[in-house]
Amino acid sequence: MNISLKRQMRVHDDVSAIIELLRSEGHRDVRLLCHDHRDIPFAASFGDVPYIYISDPHAYLALLRFCRVNVTYRVHSALPCMALGTPFIKLSYDERALSLMKTLGFEEWNIDIVRESDLVARVRERLAGLDRLQTVKKSADPKWRELKKTQDDALAEFASAVRSHHRGDC
């Protein structure tokens, strides 16, 4: 994580506290999802909490699609949840993630762990207000459509340029 060493030292305690919070809120099947093999030693350090390492992208997306709620530090985990409609709580620690969440219209749902003094309290608030996530998503929908159109147009232009090059029209 690209955060201060002092903050990095708190991450293990924060994750432990979030696990306990989830369990106290009735989430019995708490698991740590690793999308990168480098996450495994960290995940294994929680002992009584199973971790899952998935290298297959389809299995990864299926797991995210059907999980009850995803509390995540990872953009690679939050984005599929946004697209699939899976409830999630994003914990951001750098400008890249903060900017992305703002661009996608989920800024108010994001938790900036660098500035947040009581991370567990903010996660508890999000858990209690998961129904509000649908409102956030609905207000972000025009932005998503705009971004999708921009992406679709750019990919169509790229495909056209490739076809043109292949034909020797360049």
XYZ file of N, CA and C in Angstrom:
510
model
N 0.848 -1.180 0.000
C 0.000 0.000 0.000
C 0.888 1.236 0.000
N 0.490 2.184 -0.776
C 1.250 3.408 -0.879
C 0.764 4.412 0.178
N 0.992 4.069 1.434
C 0.614 4.933 2.551
C 1.762 4.939 3.552
N 1.697 5.839 4.504
C 2.772 5.945 5.485
C 2.944 4.634 6.242
N 4.154 4.413 6.705
C 4.446 3.205 7.468
C 3.572 3.136 8.722
N 3.352 4.284 9.352
C 2.498 4.323 10.551
C 1.094 3.808 10.222
N 0.543 4.249 9.091
C -0.798 3.816 8.680
C -0.787 2.340 8.277
N 0.280 1.909 7.593
C 0.384 0.503 7.205
C 0.355 -0.398 8.435
N 0.978 0.049 9.497
C 1.028 -0.752 10.716
C -0.368 -0.917 11.328
N -1.269 0.002 11.034
C -2.630 -0.071 11.567
C -3.560 -0.939 10.731
N -3.171 -1.244 9.495
C -4.067 -1.964 8.586
C -4.460 -3.328 9.158
N -3.524 -4.068 9.705
C -3.853 -5.387 10.257
C -4.881 -5.248 11.379
N -4.672 -4.288 12.263
C -5.637 -4.064 13.343
C -6.989 -3.622 12.801
N -6.968 -2.775 11.775
C -8.227 -2.318 11.167
C -8.988 -3.493 10.556
N -8.293 -4.347 9.815
C -8.952 -5.490 9.187
C -9.504 -6.420 10.270
N -8.739 -6.662 11.323
C -9.231 -7.492 12.435
C -10.498 -6.903 13.038
N -10.502 -5.600 13.248
C -11.676 -4.936 13.825
C -12.871 -5.004 12.873
N -12.628 -4.866 11.585
C -13.717 -4.951 10.608
C -14.271 -6.372 10.563
N -13.412 -7.368 10.655
C -13.877 -8.758 10.702
C -14.776 -8.964 11.917
N -14.356 -8.473 13.060
C -15.171 -8.605 14.278
C -16.490 -7.850 14.136
N -16.447 -6.671 13.532
C -17.672 -5.908 13.284
C -18.619 -6.704 12.392
N -18.121 -7.244 11.304
C -18.965 -8.024 10.393
C -19.595 -9.201 11.125
N -18.804 -9.899 11.907
C -19.338 -11.043 12.654
C -20.391 -10.594 13.660
N -20.150 -9.482 14.324
C -21.133 -8.995 15.301
C -22.428 -8.545 14.639
N -22.355 -8.204 13.353
C -23.529 -7.778 12.593
C -24.227 -8.950 11.904
N -23.778 -10.176 12.200
C -24.443 -11.357 11.668
C -23.839 -11.937 10.405
N -22.732 -11.419 9.969
C -22.054 -11.952 8.786
C -21.156 -13.100 9.248
N -21.666 -14.302 9.148
C -20.965 -15.473 9.679
C -19.895 -16.013 8.739
N -20.083 -15.858 7.456
C -19.150 -16.419 6.474
C -18.191 -15.340 5.976
N -17.360 -14.845 6.865
C -16.395 -13.801 6.516
C -15.156 -14.471 5.939
N -14.765 -14.029 4.760
C -13.573 -14.559 4.101
C -12.765 -13.409 3.530
N -11.483 -13.625 3.413
C -10.595 -12.652 2.798
C -10.322 -13.103 1.369
N -10.567 -12.210 0.428
C -10.401 -12.529 -0.986
C -9.089 -11.932 -1.477
N -8.240 -12.776 -2.017
C -6.951 -12.342 -2.570
C -7.016 -12.453 -4.088
N -6.820 -11.339 -4.769
C -6.768 -11.412 -6.227
C -5.313 -11.419 -6.704
N -4.397 -11.265 -5.789
C -2.969 -11.240 -6.089
C -2.279 -12.187 -5.104
N -1.450 -13.080 -5.613
C -0.799 -14.056 -4.731
C 0.048 -13.384 -3.655
N 0.459 -12.127 -3.899
C 1.249 -11.404 -2.893
C 0.417 -11.029 -1.667
N -0.912 -11.137 -1.768
C -1.792 -10.851 -0.631
C -1.921 -12.035 0.324
N -1.518 -13.217 -0.099
C -1.758 -14.431 0.681
C -1.092 -14.407 2.058
N 0.186 -14.032 2.199
C 0.776 -14.019 3.544
C 0.020 -13.095 4.508
N -0.421 -11.941 4.013
C -1.205 -11.035 4.859
C -2.519 -11.694 5.257
N -3.218 -12.267 4.283
C -4.505 -12.912 4.572
C -4.333 -14.077 5.536
N -3.273 -14.847 5.366
C -3.031 -15.997 6.242
C -2.735 -15.581 7.678
N -2.319 -14.349 7.870
C -1.971 -13.891 9.220
C -3.190 -13.754 10.132
N -4.400 -13.877 9.574
C -5.609 -13.756 10.394
C -6.069 -15.091 10.966
N -5.362 -16.152 10.662
C -5.558 -17.456 11.279
C -6.947 -18.045 11.187
N -7.889 -17.524 11.954
C -9.231 -18.115 12.020
C -10.157 -17.655 10.901
N -9.674 -16.795 10.018
C -10.490 -16.294 8.913
C -9.971 -16.930 7.621
N -10.809 -17.704 6.940
C -10.332 -18.323 5.699
C -10.080 -17.276 4.616
N -9.099 -17.542 3.810
C -8.862 -16.673 2.657
C -9.031 -17.499 1.385
N -9.330 -16.794 0.315
C -9.535 -17.408 -0.982
C -8.615 -16.699 -1.960
N -7.847 -17.462 -2.693
C -7.046 -16.903 -3.776
C -7.631 -17.431 -5.077
N -8.025 -16.522 -5.924
C -8.645 -16.903 -7.198
C -7.845 -16.264 -8.321
N -7.281 -17.097 -9.175
C -6.541 -16.570 -10.322
C -7.416 -16.494 -11.576
N -8.507 -17.257 -11.595
C -9.408 -17.255 -12.746
C -10.367 -16.067 -12.655
N -10.344 -15.165 -13.641
C -11.192 -13.972 -13.560
C -12.687 -14.274 -13.519
N -13.125 -15.335 -14.169
C -14.556 -15.667 -14.155
C -14.994 -16.128 -12.765
N -14.175 -16.930 -12.123
C -14.484 -17.378 -10.757
C -14.442 -16.194 -9.795
N -13.491 -15.298 -10.002
C -13.366 -14.096 -9.175
C -14.643 -13.256 -9.262
N -15.100 -13.019 -10.491
C -16.317 -12.227 -10.688
C -17.545 -12.942 -10.128
N -17.608 -14.252 -10.276
C -18.748 -15.011 -9.738
C -18.794 -14.895 -8.217
N -17.644 -14.996 -7.581
C -17.606 -14.866 -6.126
C -18.093 -13.485 -5.700
N -17.610 -12.453 -6.376
C -18.036 -11.087 -6.036
C -19.524 -10.882 -6.318
N -20.005 -11.467 -7.374
C -21.416 -11.287 -7.727
C -22.352 -11.818 -6.644
N -21.947 -12.911 -6.010
C -22.847 -13.557 -5.061
C -22.489 -13.321 -3.593
N -21.496 -12.479 -3.320
C -21.203 -12.230 -1.909
C -22.237 -11.258 -1.334
N -22.441 -11.359 -0.045
C -23.463 -10.561 0.626
C -23.056 -9.092 0.721
N -21.800 -8.845 1.077
C -21.241 -7.491 1.097
C -19.724 -7.626 0.996
N -19.119 -6.726 0.248
C -17.678 -6.745 0.031
C -17.074 -5.483 0.643
N -16.242 -5.651 1.667
C -15.508 -4.535 2.254
C -14.100 -4.650 1.696
N -13.660 -3.635 0.960
C -12.438 -3.803 0.184
C -11.544 -2.572 0.146
N -10.252 -2.831 0.167
C -9.241 -1.809 -0.085
C -8.938 -1.727 -1.577
N -9.324 -2.730 -2.329
C -8.893 -2.888 -3.713
C -9.897 -2.342 -4.729
N -9.394 -1.518 -5.645
C -10.198 -1.029 -6.758
C -10.672 -2.218 -7.599
N -9.796 -3.235 -7.753
C -10.115 -4.404 -8.576
C -11.267 -5.215 -8.000
N -11.616 -4.953 -6.780
C -12.723 -5.641 -6.134
C -13.968 -4.749 -6.101
N -13.777 -3.458 -5.962
C -14.915 -2.524 -5.900
C -15.583 -2.341 -7.264
N -14.787 -2.203 -8.316
C -15.358 -1.967 -9.645
C -16.318 -3.060 -10.087
N -15.948 -4.337 -9.965
C -16.921 -5.367 -10.347
C -18.196 -5.293 -9.494
N -18.042 -4.982 -8.231
C -19.235 -4.872 -7.380
C -20.153 -3.759 -7.861
N -19.569 -2.632 -8.250
C -20.372 -1.533 -8.791
C -21.140 -1.999 -10.017
N -20.450 -2.683 -10.914
C -21.059 -3.128 -12.165
C -22.080 -4.238 -11.952
N -21.808 -5.130 -10.990
C -22.678 -6.291 -10.762
C -23.824 -6.010 -9.793
N -23.767 -4.875 -9.102
C -24.808 -4.559 -8.128
C -24.600 -5.206 -6.775
N -23.394 -5.677 -6.500
C -23.078 -6.288 -5.212
C -22.815 -5.187 -4.186
N -23.430 -5.256 -3.025
C -23.137 -4.254 -1.994
C -21.649 -4.272 -1.633
N -21.063 -3.091 -1.531
C -19.639 -2.990 -1.216
C -19.369 -1.751 -0.380
N -18.244 -1.782 0.307
C -17.749 -0.632 1.055
C -16.295 -0.481 0.635
N -15.968 0.640 0.009
C -14.617 0.861 -0.510
C -13.805 1.660 0.493
N -12.640 1.124 0.828
C -11.680 1.775 1.710
C -10.515 2.227 0.831
N -10.352 3.530 0.657
C -9.322 4.045 -0.245
C -8.142 4.591 0.536
N -6.947 4.394 -0.030
C -5.737 4.836 0.649
C -4.821 5.663 -0.245
N -5.219 5.933 -1.489
C -4.371 6.745 -2.360
C -5.224 7.595 -3.302
N -4.563 8.556 -3.932
C -5.257 9.488 -4.821
C -5.900 8.786 -6.009
N -5.275 7.728 -6.481
C -5.812 6.990 -7.628
C -7.213 6.474 -7.313
N -7.352 5.811 -6.169
C -8.650 5.256 -5.792
C -9.644 6.357 -5.450
N -9.190 7.385 -4.744
C -10.086 8.496 -4.400
C -10.618 9.165 -5.660
N -9.730 9.402 -6.614
C -10.122 10.041 -7.868
C -11.084 9.164 -8.660
N -10.803 7.865 -8.710
C -11.686 6.952 -9.432
C -13.080 6.934 -8.817
N -13.142 6.834 -7.509
C -14.451 6.806 -6.846
C -15.227 8.099 -7.118
N -14.522 9.207 -7.139
C -15.172 10.490 -7.450
C -15.644 10.509 -8.902
N -14.775 10.092 -9.818
C -15.123 10.080 -11.242
C -16.339 9.215 -11.508
N -16.431 8.077 -10.818
C -17.528 7.146 -11.040
C -18.812 7.538 -10.307
N -18.744 8.597 -9.487
C -19.935 9.062 -8.788
C -20.170 8.383 -7.451
N -19.158 7.719 -6.902
C -19.290 7.013 -5.632
C -18.479 7.675 -4.520
N -18.130 8.938 -4.704
C -17.291 9.641 -3.724
C -17.892 9.632 -2.324
N -19.188 9.862 -2.216
C -19.812 9.917 -0.887
C -19.839 8.553 -0.199
N -19.713 7.478 -0.960
C -19.748 6.129 -0.390
C -18.344 5.655 0.001
N -17.349 6.313 -0.517
C -15.958 5.952 -0.298
C -15.501 6.348 1.109
N -14.573 5.579 1.660
C -13.976 5.915 2.955
C -12.483 6.124 2.736
N -12.006 7.323 2.998
C -10.595 7.668 2.859
C -9.886 7.276 4.154
N -9.176 6.158 4.145
C -8.587 5.645 5.388
C -7.428 6.494 5.878
N -6.837 7.316 5.011
C -5.724 8.165 5.426
C -6.235 9.305 6.296
N -7.390 9.831 5.944
C -7.943 10.967 6.695
C -8.914 10.551 7.797
N -9.420 9.340 7.708
C -10.442 8.876 8.653
C -9.809 8.469 9.977
N -10.318 9.038 11.056
C -9.768 8.722 12.379
C -10.409 7.484 12.999
N -11.641 7.168 12.604
C -12.316 5.994 13.171
C -12.900 5.163 12.030
N -12.035 4.381 11.417
C -12.405 3.587 10.248
C -13.546 2.625 10.550
N -13.477 1.941 11.671
C -14.496 0.946 12.010
C -15.870 1.605 12.158
N -15.902 2.792 12.740
C -17.177 3.510 12.874
C -17.760 3.838 11.504
N -16.903 4.246 10.553
C -17.398 4.555 9.203
C -17.892 3.296 8.511
N -17.187 2.176 8.678
C -17.637 0.921 8.083
C -18.971 0.511 8.702
N -19.107 0.676 10.010
C -20.374 0.357 10.694
C -21.514 1.197 10.114
N -21.263 2.480 9.874
C -22.278 3.358 9.272
C -22.680 2.866 7.883
N -21.689 2.482 7.075
C -21.997 1.996 5.731
C -22.793 0.698 5.798
N -22.408 -0.206 6.694
C -23.165 -1.459 6.842
C -24.608 -1.180 7.215
N -24.803 -0.251 8.139
C -26.155 0.087 8.578
C -26.949 0.780 7.474
N -26.245 1.430 6.551
C -26.919 2.184 5.496
C -26.736 1.594 4.113
N -26.579 0.265 4.021
C -26.375 -0.356 2.711
C -27.496 -0.045 1.728
N -28.704 0.193 2.244
C -29.810 0.544 1.347
C -29.538 1.866 0.625
N -28.734 2.740 1.229
C -28.385 4.027 0.621
C -27.483 3.843 -0.605
N -26.785 2.722 -0.670
C -25.895 2.463 -1.802
C -26.659 2.461 -3.121
N -27.892 1.969 -3.108
C -28.696 1.981 -4.335
C -28.970 3.404 -4.804
N -29.174 4.315 -3.871
C -29.387 5.725 -4.215
C -28.119 6.317 -4.815
N -26.968 5.993 -4.212
C -25.683 6.467 -4.737
C -25.487 5.939 -6.157
N -25.758 4.651 -6.337
C -25.591 4.042 -7.657
C -26.532 4.684 -8.679
N -27.757 4.935 -8.279
C -28.729 5.544 -9.204
C -28.270 6.948 -9.617
N -27.741 7.716 -8.678
C -27.277 9.063 -9.026
C -25.992 9.007 -9.866
N -25.227 7.924 -9.751
C -24.002 7.765 -10.546
C -24.294 7.229 -11.950
N -25.481 6.714 -12.178
C -25.802 6.065 -13.449
C -25.542 6.939 -14.674
N -25.917 8.220 -14.697
C -25.616 9.035 -15.886
C -24.111 9.114 -16.170
N -23.312 9.203 -15.122
C -21.868 9.241 -15.292
C -21.360 7.925 -15.881
N -21.903 6.800 -15.382
C -21.519 5.486 -15.911
C -21.874 5.386 -17.390
N -23.064 5.841 -17.775
C -23.467 5.782 -19.188
C -22.544 6.634 -20.054
N -22.191 7.828 -19.545
C -21.273 8.713 -20.267
C -19.905 8.050 -20.441
N -19.380 7.470 -19.368
C -18.084 6.792 -19.433
C -18.133 5.585 -20.368
N -19.232 4.846 -20.326
C -19.378 3.684 -21.213
C -19.403 4.125 -22.670
N -20.132 5.188 -22.959
C -20.188 5.688 -24.335
C -18.800 6.137 -24.795
N -18.087 6.845 -23.937
C -16.734 7.280 -24.282
C -15.843 6.082 -24.575
N -15.943 5.063 -23.736
C -15.137 3.852 -23.921
C -15.551 3.118 -25.199
N -16.844 2.953 -25.404
C -17.326 2.268 -26.608
C -16.891 3.008 -27.877
N -17.007 4.333 -27.871
C -16.594 5.131 -29.031
C -15.098 4.992 -29.291
N -14.297 5.046 -28.224
C -12.841 4.928 -28.382
C -12.455 3.548 -28.901
N -13.112 2.515 -28.396
C -12.809 1.158 -28.861
C -13.247 0.961 -30.307
N -14.368 1.537 -30.688
C -14.818 1.444 -32.078
C -13.836 2.169 -33.001
N -13.360 3.316 -32.576
C -12.378 4.063 -33.370
C -11.072 3.262 -33.489
N -10.649 2.653 -32.412
C -9.442 1.825 -32.426
C -9.618 0.631 -33.372
N -10.759 -0.043 -33.269
C -11.029 -1.198 -34.139
C -11.028 -0.781 -35.600
N -11.604 0.369 -35.883
C -11.628 0.878 -37.258
C -10.203 1.154 -37.746
N -9.380 1.736 -36.898
C -7.993 2.020 -37.273
C -7.218 0.724 -37.518
N -7.474 -0.294 -36.711
C -6.807 -1.593 -36.903
C -7.238 -2.207 -38.225
N -8.541 -2.187 -38.508
C -9.031 -2.742 -39.778
C -8.450 -1.983 -40.965
N -8.395 -0.664 -40.830
C -7.842 0.168 -41.897
C -6.369 -0.145 -42.123
N -5.633 -0.307 -41.048
C -4.208 -0.657 -41.153
C -4.038 -2.039 -41.799
N -4.875 -2.957 -41.396
C -4.810 -4.325 -41.914
C -5.063 -4.339 -43.435
N -5.972 -3.495 -43.886
C -6.284 -3.396 -45.320
C -5.205 -2.621 -46.066
N -4.345 -1.915 -45.349
C -3.297 -1.121 -45.973
C -3.759 0.255 -46.374
N -4.844 0.742 -45.752
C -5.385 2.056 -46.077
C -4.561 3.200 -45.483
N -3.607 2.904 -44.643
C -2.846 3.951 -43.954
C -1.791 4.551 -44.843
